[in-house]
Coordinates of C-alpha atoms in Angstrom, one line a residue:
M1 CA -9.2 9.5 -12.6
D2 CA -7.1 7.1 -10.7
L3 CA -9.5 4.6 -9.5
Q4 CA -7.5 2.9 -7.0
L5 CA -6.6 6.5 -5.4
E6 CA -10.5 7.0 -5.2
L7 CA -11.1 3.6 -3.6
N8 CA -8.5 4.3 -1.0
K9 CA -10.1 7.6 -0.1
T10 CA -13.3 5.7 1.1
G11 CA -11.9 4.9 4.5
G12 CA -12.7 1.2 4.3
F13 CA -10.2 -1.7 4.2
K14 CA -7.7 -1.8 1.3
N15 CA -7.8 -5.5 1.2
L16 CA -10.2 -7.2 3.4
D17 CA -9.5 -10.8 2.1
L18 CA -5.8 -10.3 2.8
L19 CA -6.6 -9.1 6.4
A20 CA -9.0 -12.0 6.9
K21 CA -6.2 -14.4 5.8
Q22 CA -3.8 -12.8 8.2
V23 CA -6.3 -13.1 11.1
V24 CA -6.9 -16.7 10.4
E25 CA -3.2 -17.8 9.8
G26 CA -2.3 -15.8 13.0
F27 CA -4.9 -17.8 15.0
I28 CA -3.9 -21.2 13.5
A29 CA -0.1 -20.4 14.5
G30 CA -1.2 -20.0 18.1
M31 CA -2.9 -23.3 18.2
H32 CA -1.4 -26.7 18.9
K33 CA -3.5 -28.4 16.6
S34 CA -4.8 -27.4 13.2
P35 CA -8.5 -26.5 13.4
F36 CA -8.9 -28.0 9.8
H37 CA -7.9 -31.5 10.8
G38 CA -10.8 -34.0 10.4
F39 CA -13.3 -31.5 8.6
S40 CA -12.8 -32.8 5.3
A41 CA -13.2 -36.3 3.9
E42 CA -10.5 -38.6 5.2
F43 CA -9.7 -42.2 4.6
A44 CA -11.3 -44.7 6.8
E45 CA -10.8 -48.1 5.6
H46 CA -10.5 -50.6 2.5
K47 CA -13.5 -52.7 1.4
I48 CA -13.6 -55.6 -1.2
Y49 CA -14.8 -54.2 -4.4
N50 CA -18.1 -55.5 -5.6
Q51 CA -18.8 -55.9 -9.4
G52 CA -20.9 -53.2 -10.8
E53 CA -19.5 -50.5 -8.4
S54 CA -17.6 -47.4 -9.6
T55 CA -14.1 -48.0 -10.2
K56 CA -13.1 -44.4 -9.0
H57 CA -12.1 -45.3 -5.6
I58 CA -10.2 -48.7 -6.3
D59 CA -6.8 -48.8 -4.6
W60 CA -4.5 -49.8 -7.6
K61 CA -1.5 -49.9 -5.4
L62 CA -3.0 -52.4 -3.1
Y63 CA -4.1 -54.4 -6.0
A64 CA -0.7 -54.6 -7.5
K65 CA 0.5 -56.1 -4.2
T66 CA -2.5 -58.5 -3.4
D67 CA -4.0 -59.2 -6.8
K68 CA -7.4 -58.3 -5.3
L69 CA -9.7 -55.3 -6.0
Y70 CA -10.3 -53.2 -2.9
T71 CA -11.9 -49.7 -2.8
K72 CA -11.1 -47.0 -0.2
R73 CA -13.8 -45.8 2.0
Y74 CA -13.8 -42.3 3.4
D75 CA -15.5 -40.7 6.4
E76 CA -18.4 -38.5 5.2
E77 CA -17.4 -34.9 4.7
T78 CA -18.8 -32.7 7.4
N79 CA -19.8 -29.7 5.1
L80 CA -22.2 -27.4 6.8
R81 CA -24.4 -24.5 5.9
C82 CA -23.5 -21.1 7.5
H83 CA -25.5 -17.9 7.7
L84 CA -24.0 -14.6 8.8
I85 CA -26.5 -11.9 10.1
I86 CA -25.2 -8.3 10.4
D87 CA -26.8 -5.4 12.1
N88 CA -25.9 -2.3 10.0
S89 CA -27.6 0.3 11.9
S90 CA -25.8 3.7 12.6
S91 CA -24.8 2.8 16.0
M92 CA -22.7 -0.1 14.5
H93 CA -20.6 2.7 12.8
Y94 CA -19.4 4.0 16.1
P95 CA -16.8 5.3 16.8
E96 CA -16.3 7.1 13.7
L97 CA -12.9 6.6 12.3
K98 CA -11.1 8.1 9.4
S99 CA -9.3 4.9 8.4
F100 CA -9.3 1.3 9.3
S101 CA -6.7 -1.2 10.1
I102 CA -6.5 -4.4 12.1
D103 CA -5.5 -2.3 15.2
S104 CA -8.2 0.4 14.5
L105 CA -11.6 -0.7 14.2
N106 CA -15.1 0.5 15.0
K107 CA -18.1 -2.0 15.4
I108 CA -18.9 -2.6 11.7
A109 CA -15.4 -2.7 10.8
F110 CA -14.7 -5.3 13.6
T111 CA -17.9 -7.2 12.3
A112 CA -16.8 -7.1 8.6
L113 CA -13.3 -8.4 9.5
A114 CA -14.5 -11.1 11.9
S115 CA -17.1 -12.3 9.3
A116 CA -14.5 -12.3 6.4
S117 CA -12.1 -14.5 8.7
L118 CA -14.9 -16.9 9.4
M119 CA -15.7 -17.0 5.5
H120 CA -12.1 -17.8 5.0
I121 CA -12.2 -20.9 7.0
L122 CA -15.7 -21.9 5.7
K123 CA -14.1 -21.6 2.1
K124 CA -11.2 -23.8 3.2
Q125 CA -13.7 -26.4 4.4
R126 CA -15.8 -26.2 1.2
D127 CA -18.7 -25.1 3.3
A128 CA -21.7 -22.9 2.2
V129 CA -22.1 -19.3 3.5
G130 CA -24.8 -16.9 3.3
L131 CA -25.3 -13.3 4.5
S132 CA -28.1 -11.1 5.8
V133 CA -27.8 -7.4 6.6
Y134 CA -30.4 -5.2 8.0
S135 CA -31.1 -2.0 9.9
D136 CA -34.4 -0.2 9.6
S137 CA -34.8 -2.3 6.4
Y138 CA -33.6 -5.8 5.1
D139 CA -30.8 -4.4 3.2
F140 CA -29.2 -7.5 1.7
Y141 CA -29.8 -11.3 1.6
S142 CA -27.8 -13.9 -0.1
P143 CA -28.5 -17.7 0.4
E144 CA -25.8 -20.2 1.4
K145 CA -23.5 -21.0 -1.5
G146 CA -19.9 -22.3 -1.6
S147 CA -18.6 -21.1 -5.0
E148 CA -15.4 -18.7 -5.4
R149 CA -17.6 -16.2 -7.2
H150 CA -20.0 -16.0 -4.2
H151 CA -17.2 -15.7 -1.8
H152 CA -15.8 -12.7 -3.5
M153 CA -19.3 -11.3 -3.9
L154 CA -19.9 -11.6 0.0
L155 CA -16.4 -10.0 0.6
H156 CA -17.3 -7.1 -1.7
Q157 CA -20.6 -6.6 0.3
L158 CA -18.6 -6.6 3.7
S159 CA -16.3 -3.9 2.4
A160 CA -19.2 -1.9 1.2
L161 CA -20.6 -1.9 4.8
V162 CA -17.5 -0.5 6.2
E163 CA -17.2 2.2 3.7
S164 CA -20.9 3.3 4.0
K165 CA -21.9 5.9 6.6
P166 CA -25.7 5.5 7.4
E167 CA -27.2 8.4 9.1
Q168 CA -29.9 7.9 11.9
R169 CA -30.7 4.5 10.6
Q170 CA -32.3 2.6 13.5
T171 CA -32.2 -1.0 14.5
D172 CA -35.4 -3.0 13.7
T173 CA -34.1 -6.3 15.0
Y174 CA -37.5 -7.7 16.0
T175 CA -38.9 -7.3 12.5
Y176 CA -36.1 -8.5 10.3
L177 CA -34.8 -11.4 12.4
H178 CA -38.2 -13.0 11.7
Q179 CA -37.9 -12.4 8.1
I180 CA -34.3 -13.7 8.0
A181 CA -35.5 -16.8 10.0
E182 CA -38.0 -17.6 7.2
N183 CA -35.3 -17.2 4.6
I184 CA -33.0 -19.9 6.3
K185 CA -34.9 -23.0 5.2
R186 CA -32.4 -25.7 6.1
R187 CA -30.6 -26.4 9.3
S188 CA -27.6 -24.0 9.5
L189 CA -24.8 -22.6 11.8
I190 CA -26.0 -19.0 12.4
F191 CA -23.7 -16.1 13.4
F192 CA -25.3 -12.9 14.4
F193 CA -23.4 -9.7 14.9
T194 CA -25.1 -6.9 16.7
D195 CA -24.5 -4.3 19.5
M196 CA -28.0 -5.0 20.8
L197 CA -28.9 -1.4 21.0
Q198 CA -32.6 -1.0 20.4
T199 CA -34.7 2.1 20.5
E200 CA -38.3 1.1 20.5
V201 CA -39.1 -2.6 20.7
A202 CA -39.3 -4.3 24.0
E203 CA -36.5 -6.7 25.1
E204 CA -39.1 -9.7 25.2
K205 CA -40.1 -9.1 21.6
L206 CA -36.4 -9.0 20.5
F207 CA -35.7 -12.4 22.2
D208 CA -38.9 -13.7 20.5
A209 CA -37.2 -13.1 17.2
L210 CA -34.0 -14.7 18.3
R211 CA -36.0 -17.7 19.5
H212 CA -37.3 -18.0 15.8
L213 CA -33.9 -18.5 14.6
K214 CA -33.7 -21.6 16.6
Y215 CA -36.3 -23.2 14.5
N216 CA -35.2 -26.1 12.2
K217 CA -32.5 -26.9 14.8
H218 CA -30.2 -24.1 13.9
E219 CA -27.1 -23.5 16.0
V220 CA -27.1 -19.9 16.9
V221 CA -24.2 -17.7 18.2
L222 CA -24.8 -14.0 19.3
F223 CA -21.6 -11.9 18.8
H224 CA -22.4 -9.0 21.0
V225 CA -20.2 -6.2 19.5
F226 CA -19.4 -3.1 21.6
D227 CA -16.5 -0.7 22.5
K228 CA -16.1 -1.7 26.1
K229 CA -13.9 1.2 27.0
K230 CA -16.6 3.8 25.7
E231 CA -19.9 2.0 25.8
L232 CA -19.4 -0.1 29.0
D233 CA -16.8 1.7 31.1
F234 CA -17.8 5.1 29.9
D235 CA -14.4 6.2 29.8
F236 CA -14.5 9.9 28.8
D237 CA -12.8 13.1 29.9
N238 CA -14.7 15.0 32.5
V239 CA -15.3 18.1 30.4
P240 CA -18.8 19.1 29.0
K241 CA -19.6 17.0 26.2
R242 CA -22.5 16.5 23.8
F243 CA -23.6 12.8 23.6
V244 CA -25.6 12.2 20.4
D245 CA -27.8 9.3 19.7
V246 CA -26.6 8.4 16.2
E247 CA -29.8 6.5 15.4
T248 CA -32.4 9.2 16.4
G249 CA -30.4 12.4 16.5
E250 CA -31.3 13.1 20.1
H251 CA -28.6 14.5 22.3
I252 CA -27.8 15.5 25.8
N253 CA -25.0 17.9 27.4
L254 CA -23.4 16.7 30.5
Y255 CA -20.2 15.9 32.4
A256 CA -19.3 12.3 32.1
D257 CA -18.3 11.8 35.7
N258 CA -21.8 13.0 36.8
I259 CA -23.5 10.0 35.5
K260 CA -20.8 7.4 35.0
D261 CA -21.8 5.1 38.0
T262 CA -25.5 5.1 37.2
Y263 CA -24.7 4.6 33.6
Q264 CA -22.3 1.6 34.1
K265 CA -24.8 0.0 36.4
A266 CA -27.6 0.2 33.9
V267 CA -25.6 -1.0 31.0
S268 CA -24.0 -3.9 33.1
D269 CA -27.5 -4.9 34.1
Y270 CA -28.7 -4.8 30.5
F271 CA -25.8 -6.9 29.3
E272 CA -26.3 -9.5 32.0
A273 CA -30.0 -9.8 31.2
I274 CA -28.8 -10.6 27.6
K275 CA -26.5 -13.2 28.6
L276 CA -29.2 -14.8 30.9
K277 CA -31.9 -14.8 27.9
C278 CA -29.3 -16.3 25.5
G279 CA -28.8 -19.1 28.2
Q280 CA -32.5 -19.7 28.5
Y281 CA -33.0 -20.0 24.8
K282 CA -29.7 -22.2 24.3
I283 CA -28.1 -19.3 22.2
K284 CA -24.3 -19.0 22.5
Y285 CA -23.5 -15.6 23.8
V286 CA -20.1 -14.2 23.0
E287 CA -18.7 -10.7 24.0
A288 CA -16.9 -9.2 21.0
D289 CA -15.0 -6.0 22.2
V290 CA -13.7 -4.2 19.3
N291 CA -10.5 -3.4 21.1
N292 CA -9.6 -7.1 21.4
K293 CA -8.2 -9.6 19.1
F294 CA -10.4 -12.1 17.0
D295 CA -9.3 -15.3 18.7
N296 CA -12.5 -15.4 20.8
I297 CA -14.7 -15.2 17.6
L298 CA -12.7 -17.9 15.9
T299 CA -12.4 -20.3 18.8
T300 CA -16.3 -20.0 19.3
Y301 CA -16.6 -20.9 15.7
M302 CA -14.5 -24.1 16.2
I303 CA -16.5 -25.2 19.2
A304 CA -19.9 -24.3 17.5
R305 CA -18.9 -26.1 14.4
K306 CA -18.1 -29.2 16.7
N307 CA -21.4 -29.1 18.3
F308 CA -23.3 -28.5 15.0
I309 CA -22.0 -31.5 13.1

């Protein structure tokens, strides 16, 4: 059996790590100043060496010039702990695609590539990153670590999310966000990817769970992932269609134009309510349209990191 050929048939990314690097490098190329400047330990000043101190940071070149011992002092490294939370319910796998590329993504593929891109930056900064995945169960949890092995393990998990095709798996955000919040013991920068589509739990309970993430002074960013063309603008041909709820299996037959205005208003009102609640609870809200580039995600990371430190 040709293992590589079989892997390529899965419909996932052939090389998620390489794609993430391309996203980040393209983003950096478009900036006037590198986002990595100042995040690692930088030289601050010299101080006189005191007997008994470690000789590790003695500036021997300066000693040769002055015949005096000085040590280099550095600004403290601003390493942080980051936790990614991903909603992996069936609705996150919309629209169904046969293959994926940077220009052809559904919600879960967009989320995976955005997460891998954030991980790539975090890795360069020697930061610790953890991951939680949930749907109607707590599917995966890994605490924050910064090792190369851990990084590749998380990349493998993200690739597996894209390749999977969960059927009628609903979103139990309320239950599992509380559990995830309990797992994140130390102050962290939290990025939450979800389409915010719920079936049973009241909106207020959902935001109670989001508010739980604010405990321990976490910085929380909600990336609201959706396909703007289909899920907000309701851009479908006006021919008879069957619309199926991928999480419950329920369906309805209709002409798109017959309900388009009502649908758009209802969804727009819901999205606006989400933004207002996020503002109320001091959660950063970011629209993440799968048809757009990742610049919005990465810029938000840079700002959130600056606020977190």
